[in-house]
Structures are given as structure tokens and as C-alpha cells.
Amino acid sequence: MSRVIVITSGKGGVGKTTVTANLGSALCQLGFKVALVDADFGLRNLDLLLGLEQRVVYTALDVLAGECTLEKALVRDKRQENLVLLPAAQSRNKESVTPEQMKSLIGQLSKSYDYILIDCPAGIEIGFRNAIAAAQEAIIVTTPEVSALRDADRVVGLLESEAIKSIRLIVNRLRPELIERKEMVSVEDIVDLLVVPLIGIVPDDQRIIISTNRGEPLVLEETPSITAQAFKNIAKRLEGHDVPYLELTNEPEGLFARLRKFLFGNPDNT
């Protein structure tokens, strides 16, 4: 059965699209068939992060208008045969699609793909409603900033009111050295505030900017990095694997050792 997961946050600029592209690619590396859906009508960006912008011919709106089949609108990634993108339309706004239409599109995709990841637009208006309409699960992406956390907390409440029971959290752009100096909100405090199970921590990494500009998800690079491994670990956790959190500090009792104790009690059990 297909798993439909919306990647959301409330606040713009926290890295939802980056997470969608890298997590989708990591799931493909595990052997799953993955469809990525750009639900940000009017501000399409997911195609850029995947390096597929030159190959977009049709969009989700063309499918809904009956101008092409869903199969024709899907853009296939030549580097990953099990990954496809359903692009949004740049020339139309978010009001051009209804939640019922999104359910129809996702329903068609569910017949052929193991995972469907929906890249949700910023905000909590109609674009958000469209993106969550067909979702069974949600991943909230936040950064350790007060404004991002407040918006994430608001989104948690909205998702719960829509009966989305499985909600998990990714803390993005973490800088352990700032947390050690008490200059950034800690992961423990974020989990305490949002009361959402943690599924991943992604460090702040300038290579994300480089990979974005190249149109190549970081997890596809030949040279391994801690950040790429973080995305791969999130994909494994989605599948129920018990994967330890990466240590990003050199302290004997580093940030993530303490985090494991906070989350699980005994770090030897993670």
C-alpha cells in the first residue's frame, strides 16, 4: 500500500523542498518507487532542486484540465529510475486547485508508487489545505528558530484537527556549536515544545546550497557526507529501522549522546 506523506512547516525558508528532494532520493536508494509532488502552485521549485526544470512539459493542472494524461505529466529522473516528479504550474495560483482534485491526483499515483512525498507550500491557507488533503502522514520541518517553531506548533494543531495521526519532526540546519554555547534552541527543547516524535536531525551544511544550485540532491553525491547520511537515516527510520542519531560533536558526552538519553533513556538501546 502506498504511503502518502506531506512535508510541511508553516514557515517558508526552513528547507521543506530540500528535505523532499533528498528524502525521496534516499528512499529510491532503498529500492522504493517514489513520486514527488510539488504542491506549491505558482512558485514551483522542486524541479530545480532535482535538476529536472528543462524536462517539464506538462504540469498537474494540465492533467486536471484533461490536456494530458498523468503519465505524460510525470518527469522521470534519469539518475534514479524509480523516482518521478509531478510538477506544479508556475503560471497559476494556489486557488486553481481544490483539495478534491489533489485527492484525485494522489489517488492515481497511489496505484503505482510505494511512497508519495508532497512538498507543501508555506503558510496555512488554501495551498496548505490542498497539500494535506490526501496525506496519511506528515513530516514537519523546522529550524531551531523561535519564529519557525511557533509556526510549526500551529501546523501541528492543524494537522491533528484534520485527523492526520502520524506526525513526525525533522530539525533542519542544526549547528551543534551554537547549542553548546546556549545560542540556539536545543533539539530537546524543540521536542518538548512541539510534542512530536523526532525522526531526523539535519546539520547546517553549505554543501546543501551547492547541491541545490547544481540540481543534484546531496544524497546522490559520490563523496559521502554527514548531511547526506542524515537524510539516508531518516529514510530508514520511515521504514521502521532503529537507526542511531549521528554524533556531530567531539565532546565525550556530546549533544546527540544527551539527546539519545532524553528520547530513549539508554543510548545503548538506539
Tab-separated table of N, CA and C in Angstrom, residues 25-173:
chain	number	residue	atom	x	y	z
A	25	SER	N	15.001	10.832	-2.776
A	25	SER	CA	16.143	10.161	-3.393
A	25	SER	C	16.681	9.056	-2.488
A	26	ALA	N	16.704	9.311	-1.187
A	26	ALA	CA	17.185	8.299	-0.241
A	26	ALA	C	16.265	7.083	-0.214
A	27	LEU	N	14.969	7.310	-0.320
A	27	LEU	CA	14.020	6.193	-0.371
A	27	LEU	C	14.207	5.380	-1.644
A	28	CYS	N	14.515	6.054	-2.751
A	28	CYS	CA	14.809	5.343	-4.004
A	28	CYS	C	16.029	4.445	-3.843
A	29	GLN	N	17.022	4.938	-3.120
A	29	GLN	CA	18.231	4.145	-2.904
A	29	GLN	C	17.953	2.896	-2.082
A	30	LEU	N	16.855	2.921	-1.335
A	30	LEU	CA	16.445	1.735	-0.578
A	30	LEU	C	15.611	0.777	-1.421
A	31	GLY	N	15.360	1.170	-2.677
A	31	GLY	CA	14.644	0.282	-3.596
A	31	GLY	C	13.170	0.565	-3.774
A	32	PHE	N	12.686	1.690	-3.246
A	32	PHE	CA	11.265	2.008	-3.350
A	32	PHE	C	10.969	2.868	-4.575
A	33	LYS	N	9.752	2.731	-5.085
A	33	LYS	CA	9.280	3.601	-6.157
A	33	LYS	C	8.673	4.840	-5.516
A	34	VAL	N	9.167	6.006	-5.913
A	34	VAL	CA	8.811	7.249	-5.226
A	34	VAL	C	8.295	8.285	-6.217
A	35	ALA	N	7.169	8.914	-5.862
A	35	ALA	CA	6.643	10.049	-6.624
A	35	ALA	C	6.715	11.287	-5.744
A	36	LEU	N	7.346	12.337	-6.257
A	36	LEU	CA	7.407	13.621	-5.560
A	36	LEU	C	6.402	14.562	-6.201
A	37	VAL	N	5.580	15.194	-5.388
A	37	VAL	CA	4.526	16.077	-5.884
A	37	VAL	C	4.792	17.493	-5.404
A	38	ASP	N	4.973	18.416	-6.332
A	38	ASP	CA	5.157	19.825	-5.983
A	38	ASP	C	3.770	20.455	-5.866
A	39	ALA	N	3.373	20.774	-4.641
A	39	ALA	CA	2.053	21.355	-4.403
A	39	ALA	C	2.103	22.875	-4.285
A	40	ASP	N	3.243	23.458	-4.599
A	40	ASP	CA	3.394	24.911	-4.479
A	40	ASP	C	3.064	25.581	-5.817
A	41	PHE	N	1.781	25.613	-6.156
A	41	PHE	CA	1.339	26.181	-7.423
A	41	PHE	C	1.619	27.680	-7.461
A	42	GLY	N	2.296	28.094	-8.525
A	42	GLY	CA	2.672	29.496	-8.673
A	42	GLY	C	4.130	29.758	-8.337
A	43	LEU	N	4.727	28.899	-7.514
A	43	LEU	CA	6.130	29.088	-7.106
A	43	LEU	C	6.865	27.759	-7.168
A	44	ARG	N	6.887	27.124	-8.312
A	44	ARG	CA	7.488	25.808	-8.473
A	44	ARG	C	9.005	25.847	-8.248
A	45	ASN	N	9.498	24.958	-7.375
A	45	ASN	CA	10.939	24.913	-7.099
A	45	ASN	C	11.510	23.503	-7.024
A	46	LEU	N	10.673	22.516	-6.788
A	46	LEU	CA	11.168	21.162	-6.604
A	46	LEU	C	11.894	20.653	-7.846
A	47	ASP	N	11.432	21.059	-9.020
A	47	ASP	CA	12.099	20.638	-10.254
A	47	ASP	C	13.536	21.161	-10.323
A	48	LEU	N	13.777	22.363	-9.789
A	48	LEU	CA	15.122	22.940	-9.790
A	48	LEU	C	16.074	22.143	-8.907
A	49	LEU	N	15.615	21.760	-7.733
A	49	LEU	CA	16.472	21.022	-6.805
A	49	LEU	C	16.810	19.634	-7.323
A	50	LEU	N	15.936	19.107	-8.190
A	50	LEU	CA	16.178	17.791	-8.768
A	50	LEU	C	16.914	17.877	-10.107
A	51	GLY	N	17.109	19.106	-10.615
A	51	GLY	CA	17.757	19.278	-11.904
A	51	GLY	C	16.884	18.850	-13.070
A	52	LEU	N	15.561	18.966	-12.908
A	52	LEU	CA	14.627	18.496	-13.936
A	52	LEU	C	13.851	19.633	-14.613
A	53	GLU	N	14.247	20.880	-14.358
A	53	GLU	CA	13.464	22.019	-14.841
A	53	GLU	C	13.360	22.066	-16.363
A	54	GLN	N	14.386	21.589	-17.059
A	54	GLN	CA	14.371	21.641	-18.527
A	54	GLN	C	13.499	20.549	-19.139
A	55	ARG	N	13.060	19.621	-18.330
A	55	ARG	CA	12.296	18.489	-18.848
A	55	ARG	C	10.806	18.574	-18.537
A	56	VAL	N	10.395	19.661	-17.871
A	56	VAL	CA	8.975	19.826	-17.548
A	56	VAL	C	8.216	20.289	-18.793
A	57	VAL	N	7.242	19.501	-19.216
A	57	VAL	CA	6.396	19.841	-20.368
A	57	VAL	C	4.963	20.092	-19.901
A	58	TYR	N	4.449	19.167	-19.124
A	58	TYR	CA	3.095	19.287	-18.585
A	58	TYR	C	3.154	19.384	-17.067
A	59	THR	N	2.083	19.871	-16.474
A	59	THR	CA	2.015	20.003	-15.017
A	59	THR	C	0.756	19.337	-14.487
A	60	ALA	N	0.621	19.363	-13.170
A	60	ALA	CA	-0.558	18.776	-12.535
A	60	ALA	C	-1.845	19.428	-13.046
A	61	LEU	N	-1.798	20.731	-13.314
A	61	LEU	CA	-3.001	21.411	-13.805
A	61	LEU	C	-3.384	20.949	-15.197
A	62	ASP	N	-2.415	20.591	-16.015
A	62	ASP	CA	-2.719	20.059	-17.345
A	62	ASP	C	-3.450	18.717	-17.225
A	63	VAL	N	-3.053	17.932	-16.254
A	63	VAL	CA	-3.724	16.652	-16.018
A	63	VAL	C	-5.169	16.895	-15.591
A	64	LEU	N	-5.361	17.818	-14.652
A	64	LEU	CA	-6.704	18.110	-14.146
A	64	LEU	C	-7.606	18.710	-15.218
A	65	ALA	N	-6.995	19.448	-16.159
A	65	ALA	CA	-7.767	20.060	-17.250
A	65	ALA	C	-8.043	19.076	-18.385
A	66	GLY	N	-7.500	17.868	-18.285
A	66	GLY	CA	-7.711	16.876	-19.321
A	66	GLY	C	-6.858	17.093	-20.561
A	67	GLU	N	-5.816	17.932	-20.443
A	67	GLU	CA	-4.963	18.232	-21.592
A	67	GLU	C	-3.855	17.194	-21.788
A	68	CYS	N	-3.630	16.365	-20.787
A	68	CYS	CA	-2.665	15.271	-20.921
A	68	CYS	C	-2.974	14.226	-19.859
A	69	THR	N	-2.396	13.057	-20.020
A	69	THR	CA	-2.558	12.016	-19.006
A	69	THR	C	-1.572	12.266	-17.860
A	70	LEU	N	-1.838	11.635	-16.739
A	70	LEU	CA	-0.925	11.750	-15.600
A	70	LEU	C	0.451	11.222	-15.972
A	71	GLU	N	0.490	10.145	-16.718
A	71	GLU	CA	1.764	9.550	-17.123
A	71	GLU	C	2.614	10.532	-17.924
A	72	LYS	N	1.989	11.303	-18.800
A	72	LYS	CA	2.727	12.280	-19.608
A	72	LYS	C	3.255	13.434	-18.766
A	73	ALA	N	2.563	13.766	-17.715
A	73	ALA	CA	2.982	14.893	-16.877
A	73	ALA	C	4.138	14.530	-15.950
A	74	LEU	N	4.302	13.252	-15.657
A	74	LEU	CA	5.364	12.831	-14.744
A	74	LEU	C	6.733	12.985	-15.404
A	75	VAL	N	7.645	13.617	-14.688
A	75	VAL	CA	9.017	13.792	-15.175
A	75	VAL	C	9.883	12.742	-14.490
A	76	ARG	N	10.542	11.927	-15.290
A	76	ARG	CA	11.343	10.834	-14.751
A	76	ARG	C	12.798	11.271	-14.597
A	77	ASP	N	13.362	10.918	-13.462
A	77	ASP	CA	14.753	11.248	-13.170
A	77	ASP	C	15.644	10.172	-13.783
A	78	LYS	N	16.493	10.547	-14.726
A	78	LYS	CA	17.353	9.576	-15.407
A	78	LYS	C	18.398	8.965	-14.474
A	79	ARG	N	18.742	9.678	-13.412
A	79	ARG	CA	19.733	9.147	-12.470
A	79	ARG	C	19.119	8.112	-11.537
A	80	GLN	N	17.792	8.217	-11.338
A	80	GLN	CA	17.082	7.328	-10.413
A	80	GLN	C	15.820	6.827	-11.109
A	81	GLU	N	15.868	5.625	-11.594
A	81	GLU	CA	14.770	5.129	-12.423
A	81	GLU	C	13.464	4.971	-11.649
A	82	ASN	N	13.538	4.911	-10.345
A	82	ASN	CA	12.327	4.738	-9.538
A	82	ASN	C	11.762	6.050	-9.002
A	83	LEU	N	12.292	7.184	-9.478
A	83	LEU	CA	11.842	8.480	-8.981
A	83	LEU	C	11.153	9.279	-10.083
A	84	VAL	N	9.966	9.825	-9.790
A	84	VAL	CA	9.273	10.706	-10.727
A	84	VAL	C	8.828	11.967	-9.997
A	85	LEU	N	8.648	13.029	-10.769
A	85	LEU	CA	8.175	14.308	-10.243
A	85	LEU	C	6.893	14.705	-10.952
A	86	LEU	N	5.887	15.100	-10.178
A	86	LEU	CA	4.693	15.727	-10.734
A	86	LEU	C	4.817	17.221	-10.454
A	87	PRO	N	5.145	18.020	-11.478
A	87	PRO	CA	5.409	19.447	-11.246
A	87	PRO	C	4.137	20.263	-11.033
A	88	ALA	N	4.308	21.380	-10.338
A	88	ALA	CA	3.234	22.363	-10.202
A	88	ALA	C	3.314	23.338	-11.369
A	89	ALA	N	2.251	24.099	-11.558
A	89	ALA	CA	2.219	25.105	-12.629
A	89	ALA	C	2.674	26.446	-12.075
A	90	GLN	N	3.590	27.100	-12.783
A	90	GLN	CA	4.064	28.414	-12.349
A	90	GLN	C	3.120	29.537	-12.758
A	91	SER	N	2.329	29.312	-13.782
A	91	SER	CA	1.501	30.383	-14.336
A	91	SER	C	0.148	30.521	-13.656
A	92	ARG	N	-0.135	29.672	-12.694
A	92	ARG	CA	-1.422	29.720	-11.999
A	92	ARG	C	-1.182	29.855	-10.507
A	93	ASN	N	-2.223	30.244	-9.769
A	93	ASN	CA	-2.051	30.392	-8.327
A	93	ASN	C	-2.639	29.197	-7.587
A	94	LYS	N	-2.506	29.226	-6.262
A	94	LYS	CA	-2.918	28.102	-5.434
A	94	LYS	C	-4.421	27.847	-5.472
A	95	GLU	N	-5.198	28.881	-5.794
A	95	GLU	CA	-6.652	28.735	-5.857
A	95	GLU	C	-7.106	27.971	-7.100
A	96	SER	N	-6.164	27.655	-7.991
A	96	SER	CA	-6.510	26.945	-9.221
A	96	SER	C	-6.769	25.463	-8.983
A	97	VAL	N	-6.447	24.989	-7.800
A	97	VAL	CA	-6.611	23.576	-7.460
A	97	VAL	C	-7.440	23.462	-6.192
A	98	THR	N	-8.256	22.443	-6.121
A	98	THR	CA	-9.063	22.197	-4.934
A	98	THR	C	-8.530	20.963	-4.197
A	99	PRO	N	-8.853	20.829	-2.919
A	99	PRO	CA	-8.447	19.627	-2.185
A	99	PRO	C	-8.959	18.340	-2.833
A	100	GLU	N	-10.173	18.393	-3.381
A	100	GLU	CA	-10.734	17.206	-4.026
A	100	GLU	C	-9.915	16.805	-5.251
A	101	GLN	N	-9.441	17.797	-5.995
A	101	GLN	CA	-8.614	17.496	-7.162
A	101	GLN	C	-7.270	16.915	-6.754
A	102	MET	N	-6.702	17.423	-5.672
A	102	MET	CA	-5.448	16.866	-5.180
A	102	MET	C	-5.641	15.413	-4.750
A	103	LYS	N	-6.747	15.126	-4.105
A	103	LYS	CA	-7.032	13.748	-3.717
A	103	LYS	C	-7.099	12.843	-4.939
A	104	SER	N	-7.696	13.354	-6.012
A	104	SER	CA	-7.804	12.579	-7.244
A	104	SER	C	-6.427	12.267	-7.823
A	105	LEU	N	-5.548	13.273	-7.878
A	105	LEU	CA	-4.204	13.069	-8.415
A	105	LEU	C	-3.409	12.072	-7.573
A	106	ILE	N	-3.467	12.250	-6.266
A	106	ILE	CA	-2.714	11.369	-5.376
A	106	ILE	C	-3.270	9.951	-5.441
A	107	GLY	N	-4.580	9.849	-5.580
A	107	GLY	CA	-5.199	8.529	-5.700
A	107	GLY	C	-4.690	7.774	-6.914
A	108	GLN	N	-4.508	8.478	-8.020
A	108	GLN	CA	-3.965	7.845	-9.224
A	108	GLN	C	-2.511	7.428	-9.020
A	109	LEU	N	-1.720	8.282	-8.386
A	109	LEU	CA	-0.320	7.955	-8.146
A	109	LEU	C	-0.168	6.771	-7.185
A	110	SER	N	-1.091	6.648	-6.253
A	110	SER	CA	-1.001	5.600	-5.231
A	110	SER	C	-1.040	4.197	-5.824
A	111	LYS	N	-1.544	4.094	-7.024
A	111	LYS	CA	-1.633	2.772	-7.658
A	111	LYS	C	-0.278	2.257	-8.127
A	112	SER	N	0.692	3.151	-8.278
A	112	SER	CA	1.956	2.758	-8.906
A	112	SER	C	3.201	3.005	-8.058
A	113	TYR	N	3.086	3.738	-6.937
A	113	TYR	CA	4.286	4.133	-6.194
A	113	TYR	C	4.184	3.740	-4.722
A	114	ASP	N	5.349	3.376	-4.167
A	114	ASP	CA	5.395	2.975	-2.761
A	114	ASP	C	5.278	4.173	-1.831
A	115	TYR	N	5.955	5.268	-2.218
A	115	TYR	CA	5.928	6.495	-1.426
A	115	TYR	C	5.511	7.664	-2.320
A	116	ILE	N	4.659	8.515	-1.779
A	116	ILE	CA	4.326	9.776	-2.427
A	116	ILE	C	4.640	10.876	-1.419
A	117	LEU	N	5.616	11.719	-1.757
A	117	LEU	CA	6.000	12.832	-0.889
A	117	LEU	C	5.474	14.123	-1.494
A	118	ILE	N	4.691	14.861	-0.718
A	118	ILE	CA	4.069	16.104	-1.188
A	118	ILE	C	4.799	17.289	-0.579
A	119	ASP	N	5.390	18.105	-1.437
A	119	ASP	CA	6.097	19.305	-0.995
A	119	ASP	C	5.075	20.421	-0.791
A	120	CYS	N	4.814	20.751	0.463
A	120	CYS	CA	3.759	21.700	0.825
A	120	CYS	C	4.266	23.143	0.726
A	121	PRO	N	3.435	24.057	0.214
A	121	PRO	CA	3.839	25.468	0.200
A	121	PRO	C	3.835	26.061	1.597
A	122	ALA	N	4.493	27.212	1.742
A	122	ALA	CA	4.498	27.908	3.029
A	122	ALA	C	3.109	28.444	3.338
A	123	GLY	N	2.864	28.699	4.615
A	123	GLY	CA	1.570	29.251	5.023
A	123	GLY	C	0.598	28.168	5.428
A	124	ILE	N	-0.613	28.604	5.819
A	124	ILE	CA	-1.634	27.650	6.269
A	124	ILE	C	-2.969	27.917	5.572
A	125	GLU	N	-2.885	28.487	4.360
A	125	GLU	CA	-4.112	28.796	3.634
A	125	GLU	C	-4.443	27.672	2.658
A	126	ILE	N	-5.013	28.018	1.486
A	126	ILE	CA	-5.523	27.012	0.564
A	126	ILE	C	-4.423	26.082	0.056
A	127	GLY	N	-3.210	26.607	-0.153
A	127	GLY	CA	-2.116	25.752	-0.611
A	127	GLY	C	-1.812	24.653	0.391
A	128	PHE	N	-1.824	25.000	1.655
A	128	PHE	CA	-1.620	24.018	2.728
A	128	PHE	C	-2.758	23.007	2.741
A	129	ARG	N	-4.000	23.500	2.608
A	129	ARG	CA	-5.166	22.606	2.606
A	129	ARG	C	-5.108	21.622	1.455
A	130	ASN	N	-4.684	22.098	0.298
A	130	ASN	CA	-4.547	21.214	-0.859
A	130	ASN	C	-3.513	20.121	-0.595
A	131	ALA	N	-2.374	20.534	-0.044
A	131	ALA	CA	-1.259	19.607	0.136
A	131	ALA	C	-1.570	18.502	1.135
A	132	ILE	N	-2.328	18.823	2.173
A	132	ILE	CA	-2.599	17.818	3.207
A	132	ILE	C	-3.852	16.999	2.917
A	133	ALA	N	-4.614	17.383	1.889
A	133	ALA	CA	-5.921	16.764	1.647
A	133	ALA	C	-5.858	15.250	1.516
A	134	ALA	N	-4.834	14.745	0.819
A	134	ALA	CA	-4.753	13.305	0.576
A	134	ALA	C	-3.707	12.617	1.441
A	135	ALA	N	-3.070	13.376	2.331
A	135	ALA	CA	-1.961	12.821	3.110
A	135	ALA	C	-2.455	11.912	4.229
A	136	GLN	N	-1.717	10.842	4.439
A	136	GLN	CA	-1.966	9.943	5.565
A	136	GLN	C	-1.000	10.235	6.709
A	137	GLU	N	0.158	10.784	6.351
A	137	GLU	CA	1.205	11.079	7.322
A	137	GLU	C	1.772	12.459	7.037
A	138	ALA	N	2.455	13.006	8.027
A	138	ALA	CA	3.068	14.321	7.849
A	138	ALA	C	4.440	14.349	8.498
A	139	ILE	N	5.360	15.038	7.843
A	139	ILE	CA	6.663	15.344	8.431
A	139	ILE	C	6.773	16.857	8.514
A	140	ILE	N	6.966	17.352	9.721
A	140	ILE	CA	7.132	18.782	9.930
A	140	ILE	C	8.622	19.108	9.939
A	141	VAL	N	8.999	20.072	9.119
A	141	VAL	CA	10.387	20.522	9.058
A	141	VAL	C	10.471	21.863	9.770
A	142	THR	N	11.393	21.962	10.702
A	142	THR	CA	11.605	23.236	11.382
A	142	THR	C	13.095	23.482	11.548
A	143	THR	N	13.450	24.719	11.745
A	143	THR	CA	14.801	25.095	12.121
A	143	THR	C	14.781	25.546	13.578
A	144	PRO	N	15.924	25.588	14.252
A	144	PRO	CA	15.945	25.964	15.670
A	144	PRO	C	15.807	27.470	15.880
A	145	GLU	N	14.747	28.044	15.328
A	145	GLU	CA	14.467	29.468	15.460
A	145	GLU	C	13.080	29.658	16.047
A	146	VAL	N	12.912	30.673	16.850
A	146	VAL	CA	11.656	30.886	17.560
A	146	VAL	C	10.484	31.040	16.595
A	147	SER	N	10.661	31.815	15.519
A	147	SER	CA	9.563	32.033	14.579
A	147	SER	C	9.180	30.745	13.862
A	148	ALA	N	10.172	29.939	13.482
A	148	ALA	CA	9.893	28.671	12.809
A	148	ALA	C	9.186	27.710	13.748
A	149	LEU	N	9.583	27.709	15.016
A	149	LEU	CA	8.974	26.809	15.986
A	149	LEU	C	7.529	27.196	16.277
A	150	ARG	N	7.262	28.493	16.341
A	150	ARG	CA	5.889	28.929	16.566
A	150	ARG	C	4.983	28.506	15.420
A	151	ASP	N	5.466	28.674	14.184
A	151	ASP	CA	4.674	28.261	13.030
A	151	ASP	C	4.501	26.742	12.984
A	152	ALA	N	5.556	26.018	13.340
A	152	ALA	CA	5.466	24.559	13.361
A	152	ALA	C	4.440	24.091	14.383
A	153	ASP	N	4.407	24.741	15.525
A	153	ASP	CA	3.439	24.388	16.560
A	153	ASP	C	2.007	24.603	16.066
A	154	ARG	N	1.796	25.677	15.327
A	154	ARG	CA	0.476	25.957	14.746
A	154	ARG	C	0.102	24.870	13.746
A	155	VAL	N	1.057	24.437	12.935
A	155	VAL	CA	0.794	23.413	11.924
A	155	VAL	C	0.475	22.073	12.581
A	156	VAL	N	1.139	21.748	13.674
A	156	VAL	CA	0.834	20.509	14.396
A	156	VAL	C	-0.642	20.468	14.766
A	157	GLY	N	-1.146	21.576	15.297
A	157	GLY	CA	-2.554	21.638	15.669
A	157	GLY	C	-3.480	21.467	14.478
A	158	LEU	N	-3.135	22.073	13.357
A	158	LEU	CA	-3.963	21.960	12.157
A	158	LEU	C	-3.966	20.537	11.614
A	159	LEU	N	-2.807	19.899	11.623
A	159	LEU	CA	-2.731	18.518	11.144
A	159	LEU	C	-3.548	17.584	12.032
A	160	GLU	N	-3.464	17.787	13.326
A	160	GLU	CA	-4.247	16.953	14.251
A	160	GLU	C	-5.741	17.162	14.056
A	161	SER	N	-6.136	18.393	13.739
A	161	SER	CA	-7.565	18.659	13.516
A	161	SER	C	-8.070	18.025	12.235
A	162	GLU	N	-7.146	17.705	11.319
A	162	GLU	CA	-7.510	17.034	10.068
A	162	GLU	C	-7.345	15.519	10.176
A	163	ALA	N	-7.166	15.046	11.391
A	163	ALA	CA	-7.097	13.610	11.676
A	163	ALA	C	-5.883	12.927	11.045
A	164	ILE	N	-4.808	13.672	10.842
A	164	ILE	CA	-3.550	13.056	10.416
A	164	ILE	C	-2.828	12.611	11.690
A	165	LYS	N	-2.842	11.321	11.911
A	165	LYS	CA	-2.374	10.784	13.190
A	165	LYS	C	-0.859	10.659	13.264
A	166	SER	N	-0.228	10.300	12.146
A	166	SER	CA	1.213	10.102	12.157
A	166	SER	C	1.916	11.398	11.765
A	167	ILE	N	2.434	12.106	12.755
A	167	ILE	CA	3.142	13.367	12.536
A	167	ILE	C	4.519	13.234	13.157
A	168	ARG	N	5.556	13.487	12.351
A	168	ARG	CA	6.918	13.382	12.857
A	168	ARG	C	7.709	14.637	12.515
A	169	LEU	N	8.860	14.761	13.136
A	169	LEU	CA	9.603	16.018	13.112
A	169	LEU	C	11.020	15.843	12.581
A	170	ILE	N	11.421	16.770	11.692
A	170	ILE	CA	12.816	16.900	11.280
A	170	ILE	C	13.308	18.272	11.712
A	171	VAL	N	14.395	18.293	12.462
A	171	VAL	CA	15.043	19.549	12.829
A	171	VAL	C	16.144	19.804	11.807
A	172	ASN	N	16.014	20.864	11.053
A	172	ASN	CA	16.918	21.156	9.943
A	172	ASN	C	17.883	22.294	10.316
A	173	ARG	N	19.028	22.297	9.657
A	173	ARG	CA	20.041	23.351	9.800
A	173	ARG	C	20.522	23.519	11.241
